[in-house]
Protein backbone atom coordinates (compact mmCIF):
# COMPACT_ATOMS: atom_id res chain seq x y z
CA UNK A 1 0.00 0.00 0.00
CA UNK A 2 1.00 3.63 -0.46
CA UNK A 3 0.00 6.23 2.12
CA UNK A 4 -0.38 9.71 0.64
CA UNK A 5 -0.97 11.56 3.91
CA UNK A 6 1.22 11.10 6.97
CA UNK A 7 3.02 13.36 9.45
CA UNK A 8 6.05 11.10 9.64
CA UNK A 9 8.75 13.73 9.12
CA UNK A 10 10.13 14.49 12.57
CA UNK A 11 10.26 17.84 14.31
CA UNK A 12 8.33 19.85 11.73
CA UNK A 13 4.71 19.82 12.97
CA UNK A 14 2.44 17.94 15.38
CA UNK A 15 3.54 14.59 13.93
CA UNK A 16 6.69 12.62 14.84
CA UNK A 17 8.76 14.34 17.53
CA UNK A 18 12.11 12.73 16.76
CA UNK A 19 13.92 10.61 14.20
CA UNK A 20 13.37 7.61 16.50
CA UNK A 21 9.64 8.25 16.45
CA UNK A 22 9.67 8.52 12.63
CA UNK A 23 11.38 5.11 12.47
CA UNK A 24 8.81 3.64 14.87
CA UNK A 25 6.05 4.95 12.63
CA UNK A 26 7.80 3.47 9.60
CA UNK A 27 7.93 0.04 11.26
CA UNK A 28 4.22 0.26 12.10
CA UNK A 29 3.40 1.30 8.52
CA UNK A 30 5.42 -1.65 7.17
CA UNK A 31 3.70 -4.07 9.54
CA UNK A 32 0.42 -2.71 8.20
CA UNK A 33 1.38 -3.43 4.60
CA UNK A 34 2.67 -0.05 3.41
CA UNK A 35 5.66 0.22 1.11
CA UNK A 36 5.61 3.97 0.54
CA UNK A 37 4.55 7.02 2.56
CA UNK A 38 4.34 10.64 1.54
CA UNK A 39 5.58 12.91 4.32
CA UNK A 40 2.97 15.67 4.46
CA UNK A 41 3.81 18.25 7.14
CA UNK A 42 1.17 20.90 7.83
CA UNK A 43 1.96 24.26 6.26
CA UNK A 44 0.47 27.67 5.42
CA UNK A 45 -1.74 27.54 8.51
CA UNK A 46 -1.03 31.12 9.56
CA UNK A 47 1.57 33.83 9.27
CA UNK A 48 3.38 32.17 12.17
CA UNK A 49 3.01 28.58 11.02
CA UNK A 50 3.97 28.85 7.37
CA UNK A 51 6.33 25.88 7.50
CA UNK A 52 7.71 26.51 4.01
CA UNK A 53 9.68 23.58 2.60
CA UNK A 54 13.41 24.26 3.06
CA UNK A 55 16.66 22.35 2.62
CA UNK A 56 16.31 21.32 6.29
CA UNK A 57 13.19 19.34 5.38
CA UNK A 58 14.98 17.74 2.45
CA UNK A 59 17.92 16.77 4.69
CA UNK A 60 15.57 15.14 7.20
CA UNK A 61 13.83 13.22 4.42
CA UNK A 62 17.12 11.94 3.01
CA UNK A 63 18.36 11.01 6.48
CA UNK A 64 15.15 9.16 7.26
CA UNK A 65 15.26 7.17 4.01
CA UNK A 66 18.93 6.28 4.65
CA UNK A 67 18.10 5.11 8.17
CA UNK A 68 15.24 2.94 6.91
CA UNK A 69 17.56 1.38 4.31
CA UNK A 70 20.23 0.70 6.95
CA UNK A 71 17.64 -0.95 9.19
CA UNK A 72 16.27 -3.01 6.28
CA UNK A 73 12.81 -1.50 6.69
CA UNK A 74 11.25 -1.82 3.21
CA UNK A 75 9.55 1.56 3.10
CA UNK A 76 10.28 4.68 1.09
CA UNK A 77 9.35 8.18 2.22
CA UNK A 78 8.40 10.66 -0.50
CA UNK A 79 8.22 14.46 -0.24
CA UNK A 80 4.95 16.36 0.03
CA UNK A 81 2.96 18.71 2.24
CA UNK A 82 -0.55 19.13 3.59
CA UNK A 83 -1.26 22.69 2.56
CA UNK A 84 -3.79 24.77 4.46
CA UNK A 85 -5.75 26.23 1.63
CA UNK A 86 -5.67 29.98 1.03
CA UNK A 87 -6.00 32.01 -2.16
CA UNK A 88 -2.23 32.13 -2.52
CA UNK A 89 -1.61 28.38 -2.91
CA UNK A 90 -0.93 28.33 -6.71
CA UNK A 91 1.69 31.11 -6.39
CA UNK A 92 3.34 29.39 -3.44
CA UNK A 93 3.51 26.10 -5.32
CA UNK A 94 5.03 27.80 -8.34
CA UNK A 95 7.61 29.57 -6.19
CA UNK A 96 8.72 26.22 -4.73
CA UNK A 97 7.90 27.31 -1.19
CA UNK A 98 5.29 24.57 -0.95
CA UNK A 99 5.37 21.13 -2.50
CA UNK A 100 3.02 18.99 -4.49
CA UNK A 101 3.12 15.24 -3.85
CA UNK A 102 6.47 13.88 -5.02
CA UNK A 103 6.80 16.64 -7.63
CA UNK A 104 3.55 15.61 -9.36
CA UNK A 105 0.60 17.81 -10.33
CA UNK A 106 -1.32 16.47 -7.31
CA UNK A 107 -1.48 18.68 -4.23
CA UNK A 108 -2.85 17.70 -0.80
CA UNK A 109 -4.98 20.48 0.70
CA UNK A 110 -6.85 21.00 3.95
CA UNK A 111 -9.27 23.66 5.22
CA UNK A 112 -10.53 25.07 8.47
CA UNK A 113 -13.11 22.58 9.78
CA UNK A 114 -15.73 25.32 9.89
CA UNK A 115 -14.93 26.80 6.46
CA UNK A 116 -17.92 27.87 4.34
CA UNK A 117 -18.49 25.61 1.36
CA UNK A 118 -18.41 28.45 -1.18
CA UNK A 119 -14.98 29.53 0.09
CA UNK A 120 -13.75 25.96 -0.26
CA UNK A 121 -14.99 25.67 -3.85
CA UNK A 122 -13.52 29.04 -4.79
CA UNK A 123 -10.08 28.16 -3.40
CA UNK A 124 -10.12 24.75 -5.05
CA UNK A 125 -11.11 26.18 -8.43
CA UNK A 126 -8.20 28.64 -8.24
CA UNK A 127 -5.77 25.74 -7.78
CA UNK A 128 -7.36 23.77 -10.64
CA UNK A 129 -7.23 26.76 -12.99
CA UNK A 130 -3.44 26.83 -12.53
CA UNK A 131 -3.09 23.24 -13.71
CA UNK A 132 -2.86 21.41 -10.38
CA UNK A 133 -5.11 18.62 -9.15
CA UNK A 134 -6.23 19.16 -5.54
CA UNK A 135 -6.55 16.12 -3.33
CA UNK A 136 -8.92 17.17 -0.56
CA UNK A 137 -7.67 15.73 2.73
CA UNK A 138 -10.32 14.07 4.92
CA UNK A 139 -13.44 15.69 3.37
CA UNK A 140 -15.58 13.55 5.70
CA UNK A 141 -14.36 15.63 8.67
CA UNK A 142 -15.67 18.96 7.38
CA UNK A 143 -18.98 20.39 8.54
CA UNK A 144 -20.01 21.45 5.03
CA UNK A 145 -19.61 17.85 3.81
CA UNK A 146 -21.37 16.29 6.80
CA UNK A 147 -24.28 18.71 6.35
CA UNK A 148 -24.61 18.39 2.60
CA UNK A 149 -24.16 15.08 0.83
CA UNK A 150 -23.93 16.87 -2.55
CA UNK A 151 -20.63 18.49 -1.52
CA UNK A 152 -18.39 15.53 -2.45
CA UNK A 153 -20.07 15.34 -5.88
CA UNK A 154 -19.47 19.03 -6.44
CA UNK A 155 -15.77 18.74 -5.59
CA UNK A 156 -15.37 15.68 -7.79
CA UNK A 157 -17.17 17.39 -10.68
CA UNK A 158 -14.79 20.32 -10.37
CA UNK A 159 -11.86 17.95 -10.87
CA UNK A 160 -10.79 17.39 -7.26
CA UNK A 161 -9.90 14.02 -5.79
CA UNK A 162 -10.99 12.92 -2.33
CA UNK A 163 -8.87 11.30 0.40
CA UNK A 164 -10.56 9.84 3.47
CA UNK A 165 -8.77 9.06 6.73
CA UNK A 166 -8.54 5.45 7.87
CA UNK A 167 -9.57 6.66 11.34
CA UNK A 168 -12.91 7.93 10.02
CA UNK A 169 -13.78 4.50 8.65
CA UNK A 170 -13.38 3.08 12.14
CA UNK A 171 -15.35 5.88 13.84
CA UNK A 172 -12.28 7.57 15.34
CA UNK A 173 -13.37 11.06 14.28
CA UNK A 174 -16.97 10.80 15.46
CA UNK A 175 -20.29 9.74 14.00
CA UNK A 176 -20.54 12.59 11.49
CA UNK A 177 -17.21 11.74 9.88
CA UNK A 178 -17.99 8.02 10.01
CA UNK A 179 -21.31 8.47 8.21
CA UNK A 180 -19.93 10.91 5.64
CA UNK A 181 -17.05 8.53 4.87
CA UNK A 182 -19.48 5.62 4.55
CA UNK A 183 -21.70 7.57 2.18
CA UNK A 184 -18.74 8.53 -0.01
CA UNK A 185 -17.45 4.96 -0.03
CA UNK A 186 -20.91 3.58 -0.87
CA UNK A 187 -21.03 5.95 -3.87
CA UNK A 188 -17.41 5.17 -4.76
CA UNK A 189 -16.50 8.85 -4.60
CA UNK A 190 -13.36 8.17 -2.58
CA UNK A 191 -10.09 8.17 -4.53
CA UNK A 192 -7.66 7.48 -1.69
CA UNK A 193 -7.64 6.18 1.87
CA UNK A 194 -4.66 7.34 3.90
CA UNK A 195 -3.52 7.24 7.51
CA UNK A 196 -3.09 10.95 8.33
CA UNK A 197 -0.76 9.34 10.86
CA UNK A 198 0.64 11.56 13.58
CA UNK A 199 2.63 9.17 15.78
CA UNK A 200 3.44 5.62 16.85
CA UNK A 201 0.78 5.42 19.58
CA UNK A 202 -2.27 7.43 18.54
CA UNK A 203 -3.33 7.96 14.93
CA UNK A 204 -0.70 5.54 13.69
CA UNK A 205 0.15 4.83 10.03
CA UNK A 206 -1.07 1.20 10.27
CA UNK A 207 -3.40 0.67 7.29
CA UNK A 208 -4.11 -3.08 7.14
CA UNK A 209 -7.20 -3.04 9.39
CA UNK A 210 -8.86 -0.22 7.44
CA UNK A 211 -8.08 -1.98 4.15
CA UNK A 212 -9.69 -5.13 5.53
CA UNK A 213 -12.75 -3.25 6.76
CA UNK A 214 -13.32 -1.57 3.39
CA UNK A 215 -12.76 -4.89 1.61
CA UNK A 216 -15.46 -6.48 3.75
CA UNK A 217 -17.95 -3.60 3.68
CA UNK A 218 -17.46 -2.59 0.04
CA UNK A 219 -15.17 -4.76 -2.07
CA UNK A 220 -11.59 -5.98 -2.16
CA UNK A 221 -11.15 -4.37 -5.58
CA UNK A 222 -12.27 -0.97 -4.33
CA UNK A 223 -10.04 -1.23 -1.26
CA UNK A 224 -7.08 -2.05 -3.50
CA UNK A 225 -7.93 0.88 -5.76
CA UNK A 226 -7.91 3.48 -2.97
CA UNK A 227 -5.06 2.05 -0.85
CA UNK A 228 -2.75 0.77 -3.59
CA UNK A 229 -3.49 1.56 -7.23
CA UNK A 230 -4.54 5.22 -7.11
CA UNK A 231 -1.86 6.36 -4.62
CA UNK A 232 0.84 4.69 -6.70
CA UNK A 233 -0.42 6.51 -9.79
CA UNK A 234 -0.16 9.84 -7.97
CA UNK A 235 3.45 9.13 -7.00
CA UNK A 236 4.19 8.61 -10.71
CA UNK A 237 2.11 11.65 -11.77
CA UNK A 238 -0.21 9.44 -13.81
CA UNK A 239 -3.92 10.04 -14.43
CA UNK A 240 -6.49 8.84 -11.90
FE1 LIG B 1 -2.88 15.64 8.16
GROMACS .gro file of C-alpha atoms and ligand atoms in nm:
model
  241
    1UNK     CA    1   0.000   0.000   0.000
    2UNK     CA    2   0.100   0.363  -0.046
    3UNK     CA    3   0.000   0.623   0.212
    4UNK     CA    4  -0.038   0.971   0.064
    5UNK     CA    5  -0.097   1.156   0.391
    6UNK     CA    6   0.122   1.110   0.697
    7UNK     CA    7   0.302   1.336   0.945
    8UNK     CA    8   0.605   1.110   0.964
    9UNK     CA    9   0.875   1.373   0.912
   10UNK     CA   10   1.013   1.449   1.257
   11UNK     CA   11   1.026   1.784   1.431
   12UNK     CA   12   0.833   1.985   1.173
   13UNK     CA   13   0.471   1.982   1.297
   14UNK     CA   14   0.244   1.794   1.538
   15UNK     CA   15   0.354   1.459   1.393
   16UNK     CA   16   0.669   1.262   1.484
   17UNK     CA   17   0.876   1.434   1.753
   18UNK     CA   18   1.211   1.273   1.676
   19UNK     CA   19   1.392   1.061   1.420
   20UNK     CA   20   1.337   0.761   1.650
   21UNK     CA   21   0.964   0.825   1.645
   22UNK     CA   22   0.967   0.852   1.263
   23UNK     CA   23   1.138   0.511   1.247
   24UNK     CA   24   0.881   0.364   1.487
   25UNK     CA   25   0.605   0.495   1.263
   26UNK     CA   26   0.780   0.347   0.960
   27UNK     CA   27   0.793   0.004   1.126
   28UNK     CA   28   0.422   0.026   1.210
   29UNK     CA   29   0.340   0.130   0.852
   30UNK     CA   30   0.542  -0.165   0.717
   31UNK     CA   31   0.370  -0.407   0.954
   32UNK     CA   32   0.042  -0.271   0.820
   33UNK     CA   33   0.138  -0.343   0.460
   34UNK     CA   34   0.267  -0.005   0.341
   35UNK     CA   35   0.566   0.022   0.111
   36UNK     CA   36   0.561   0.397   0.054
   37UNK     CA   37   0.455   0.702   0.256
   38UNK     CA   38   0.434   1.064   0.154
   39UNK     CA   39   0.558   1.291   0.432
   40UNK     CA   40   0.297   1.567   0.446
   41UNK     CA   41   0.381   1.825   0.714
   42UNK     CA   42   0.117   2.090   0.783
   43UNK     CA   43   0.196   2.426   0.626
   44UNK     CA   44   0.047   2.767   0.542
   45UNK     CA   45  -0.174   2.754   0.851
   46UNK     CA   46  -0.103   3.112   0.956
   47UNK     CA   47   0.157   3.383   0.927
   48UNK     CA   48   0.338   3.217   1.217
   49UNK     CA   49   0.301   2.858   1.102
   50UNK     CA   50   0.397   2.885   0.737
   51UNK     CA   51   0.633   2.588   0.750
   52UNK     CA   52   0.771   2.651   0.401
   53UNK     CA   53   0.968   2.358   0.260
   54UNK     CA   54   1.341   2.426   0.306
   55UNK     CA   55   1.666   2.235   0.262
   56UNK     CA   56   1.631   2.132   0.629
   57UNK     CA   57   1.319   1.934   0.538
   58UNK     CA   58   1.498   1.774   0.245
   59UNK     CA   59   1.792   1.677   0.469
   60UNK     CA   60   1.557   1.514   0.720
   61UNK     CA   61   1.383   1.322   0.442
   62UNK     CA   62   1.712   1.194   0.301
   63UNK     CA   63   1.836   1.101   0.648
   64UNK     CA   64   1.515   0.916   0.726
   65UNK     CA   65   1.526   0.717   0.401
   66UNK     CA   66   1.893   0.628   0.465
   67UNK     CA   67   1.810   0.511   0.817
   68UNK     CA   68   1.524   0.294   0.691
   69UNK     CA   69   1.756   0.138   0.431
   70UNK     CA   70   2.023   0.070   0.695
   71UNK     CA   71   1.764  -0.095   0.919
   72UNK     CA   72   1.627  -0.301   0.628
   73UNK     CA   73   1.281  -0.150   0.669
   74UNK     CA   74   1.125  -0.182   0.321
   75UNK     CA   75   0.955   0.156   0.310
   76UNK     CA   76   1.028   0.468   0.109
   77UNK     CA   77   0.935   0.818   0.222
   78UNK     CA   78   0.840   1.066  -0.050
   79UNK     CA   79   0.822   1.446  -0.024
   80UNK     CA   80   0.495   1.636   0.003
   81UNK     CA   81   0.296   1.871   0.224
   82UNK     CA   82  -0.055   1.913   0.359
   83UNK     CA   83  -0.126   2.269   0.256
   84UNK     CA   84  -0.379   2.477   0.446
   85UNK     CA   85  -0.575   2.623   0.163
   86UNK     CA   86  -0.567   2.998   0.103
   87UNK     CA   87  -0.600   3.201  -0.216
   88UNK     CA   88  -0.223   3.213  -0.252
   89UNK     CA   89  -0.161   2.838  -0.291
   90UNK     CA   90  -0.093   2.833  -0.671
   91UNK     CA   91   0.169   3.111  -0.639
   92UNK     CA   92   0.334   2.939  -0.344
   93UNK     CA   93   0.351   2.610  -0.532
   94UNK     CA   94   0.503   2.780  -0.834
   95UNK     CA   95   0.761   2.957  -0.619
   96UNK     CA   96   0.872   2.622  -0.473
   97UNK     CA   97   0.790   2.731  -0.119
   98UNK     CA   98   0.529   2.457  -0.095
   99UNK     CA   99   0.537   2.113  -0.250
  100UNK     CA  100   0.302   1.899  -0.449
  101UNK     CA  101   0.312   1.524  -0.385
  102UNK     CA  102   0.647   1.388  -0.502
  103UNK     CA  103   0.680   1.664  -0.763
  104UNK     CA  104   0.355   1.561  -0.936
  105UNK     CA  105   0.060   1.781  -1.033
  106UNK     CA  106  -0.132   1.647  -0.731
  107UNK     CA  107  -0.148   1.868  -0.423
  108UNK     CA  108  -0.285   1.770  -0.080
  109UNK     CA  109  -0.498   2.048   0.070
  110UNK     CA  110  -0.685   2.100   0.395
  111UNK     CA  111  -0.927   2.366   0.522
  112UNK     CA  112  -1.053   2.507   0.847
  113UNK     CA  113  -1.311   2.258   0.978
  114UNK     CA  114  -1.573   2.532   0.989
  115UNK     CA  115  -1.493   2.680   0.646
  116UNK     CA  116  -1.792   2.787   0.434
  117UNK     CA  117  -1.849   2.561   0.136
  118UNK     CA  118  -1.841   2.845  -0.118
  119UNK     CA  119  -1.498   2.953   0.009
  120UNK     CA  120  -1.375   2.596  -0.026
  121UNK     CA  121  -1.499   2.567  -0.385
  122UNK     CA  122  -1.352   2.904  -0.479
  123UNK     CA  123  -1.008   2.816  -0.340
  124UNK     CA  124  -1.012   2.475  -0.505
  125UNK     CA  125  -1.111   2.618  -0.843
  126UNK     CA  126  -0.820   2.864  -0.824
  127UNK     CA  127  -0.577   2.574  -0.778
  128UNK     CA  128  -0.736   2.377  -1.064
  129UNK     CA  129  -0.723   2.676  -1.299
  130UNK     CA  130  -0.344   2.683  -1.253
  131UNK     CA  131  -0.309   2.324  -1.371
  132UNK     CA  132  -0.286   2.141  -1.038
  133UNK     CA  133  -0.511   1.862  -0.915
  134UNK     CA  134  -0.623   1.916  -0.554
  135UNK     CA  135  -0.655   1.612  -0.333
  136UNK     CA  136  -0.892   1.717  -0.056
  137UNK     CA  137  -0.767   1.573   0.273
  138UNK     CA  138  -1.032   1.407   0.492
  139UNK     CA  139  -1.344   1.569   0.337
  140UNK     CA  140  -1.558   1.355   0.570
  141UNK     CA  141  -1.436   1.563   0.867
  142UNK     CA  142  -1.567   1.896   0.738
  143UNK     CA  143  -1.898   2.039   0.854
  144UNK     CA  144  -2.001   2.145   0.503
  145UNK     CA  145  -1.961   1.785   0.381
  146UNK     CA  146  -2.137   1.629   0.680
  147UNK     CA  147  -2.428   1.871   0.635
  148UNK     CA  148  -2.461   1.839   0.260
  149UNK     CA  149  -2.416   1.508   0.083
  150UNK     CA  150  -2.393   1.687  -0.255
  151UNK     CA  151  -2.063   1.849  -0.152
  152UNK     CA  152  -1.839   1.553  -0.245
  153UNK     CA  153  -2.007   1.534  -0.588
  154UNK     CA  154  -1.947   1.903  -0.644
  155UNK     CA  155  -1.577   1.874  -0.559
  156UNK     CA  156  -1.537   1.568  -0.779
  157UNK     CA  157  -1.717   1.739  -1.068
  158UNK     CA  158  -1.479   2.032  -1.037
  159UNK     CA  159  -1.186   1.795  -1.087
  160UNK     CA  160  -1.079   1.739  -0.726
  161UNK     CA  161  -0.990   1.402  -0.579
  162UNK     CA  162  -1.099   1.292  -0.233
  163UNK     CA  163  -0.887   1.130   0.040
  164UNK     CA  164  -1.056   0.984   0.347
  165UNK     CA  165  -0.877   0.906   0.673
  166UNK     CA  166  -0.854   0.545   0.787
  167UNK     CA  167  -0.957   0.666   1.134
  168UNK     CA  168  -1.291   0.793   1.002
  169UNK     CA  169  -1.378   0.450   0.865
  170UNK     CA  170  -1.338   0.308   1.214
  171UNK     CA  171  -1.535   0.588   1.384
  172UNK     CA  172  -1.228   0.757   1.534
  173UNK     CA  173  -1.337   1.106   1.428
  174UNK     CA  174  -1.697   1.080   1.546
  175UNK     CA  175  -2.029   0.974   1.400
  176UNK     CA  176  -2.054   1.259   1.149
  177UNK     CA  177  -1.721   1.174   0.988
  178UNK     CA  178  -1.799   0.802   1.001
  179UNK     CA  179  -2.131   0.847   0.821
  180UNK     CA  180  -1.993   1.091   0.564
  181UNK     CA  181  -1.705   0.853   0.487
  182UNK     CA  182  -1.948   0.562   0.455
  183UNK     CA  183  -2.170   0.757   0.218
  184UNK     CA  184  -1.874   0.853  -0.001
  185UNK     CA  185  -1.745   0.496  -0.003
  186UNK     CA  186  -2.091   0.358  -0.087
  187UNK     CA  187  -2.103   0.595  -0.387
  188UNK     CA  188  -1.741   0.517  -0.476
  189UNK     CA  189  -1.650   0.885  -0.460
  190UNK     CA  190  -1.336   0.817  -0.258
  191UNK     CA  191  -1.009   0.817  -0.453
  192UNK     CA  192  -0.766   0.748  -0.169
  193UNK     CA  193  -0.764   0.618   0.187
  194UNK     CA  194  -0.466   0.734   0.390
  195UNK     CA  195  -0.352   0.724   0.751
  196UNK     CA  196  -0.309   1.095   0.833
  197UNK     CA  197  -0.076   0.934   1.086
  198UNK     CA  198   0.064   1.156   1.358
  199UNK     CA  199   0.263   0.917   1.578
  200UNK     CA  200   0.344   0.562   1.685
  201UNK     CA  201   0.078   0.542   1.958
  202UNK     CA  202  -0.227   0.743   1.854
  203UNK     CA  203  -0.333   0.796   1.493
  204UNK     CA  204  -0.070   0.554   1.369
  205UNK     CA  205   0.015   0.483   1.003
  206UNK     CA  206  -0.107   0.120   1.027
  207UNK     CA  207  -0.340   0.067   0.729
  208UNK     CA  208  -0.411  -0.308   0.714
  209UNK     CA  209  -0.720  -0.304   0.939
  210UNK     CA  210  -0.886  -0.022   0.744
  211UNK     CA  211  -0.808  -0.198   0.415
  212UNK     CA  212  -0.969  -0.513   0.553
  213UNK     CA  213  -1.275  -0.325   0.676
  214UNK     CA  214  -1.332  -0.157   0.339
  215UNK     CA  215  -1.276  -0.489   0.161
  216UNK     CA  216  -1.546  -0.648   0.375
  217UNK     CA  217  -1.795  -0.360   0.368
  218UNK     CA  218  -1.746  -0.259   0.004
  219UNK     CA  219  -1.517  -0.476  -0.207
  220UNK     CA  220  -1.159  -0.598  -0.216
  221UNK     CA  221  -1.115  -0.437  -0.558
  222UNK     CA  222  -1.227  -0.097  -0.433
  223UNK     CA  223  -1.004  -0.123  -0.126
  224UNK     CA  224  -0.708  -0.205  -0.350
  225UNK     CA  225  -0.793   0.088  -0.576
  226UNK     CA  226  -0.791   0.348  -0.297
  227UNK     CA  227  -0.506   0.205  -0.085
  228UNK     CA  228  -0.275   0.077  -0.359
  229UNK     CA  229  -0.349   0.156  -0.723
  230UNK     CA  230  -0.454   0.522  -0.711
  231UNK     CA  231  -0.186   0.636  -0.462
  232UNK     CA  232   0.084   0.469  -0.670
  233UNK     CA  233  -0.042   0.651  -0.979
  234UNK     CA  234  -0.016   0.984  -0.797
  235UNK     CA  235   0.345   0.913  -0.700
  236UNK     CA  236   0.419   0.861  -1.071
  237UNK     CA  237   0.211   1.165  -1.177
  238UNK     CA  238  -0.021   0.944  -1.381
  239UNK     CA  239  -0.392   1.004  -1.443
  240UNK     CA  240  -0.649   0.884  -1.190
  241LIG    FE1  241  -0.288   1.564   0.816
   0.00000   0.00000   0.00000
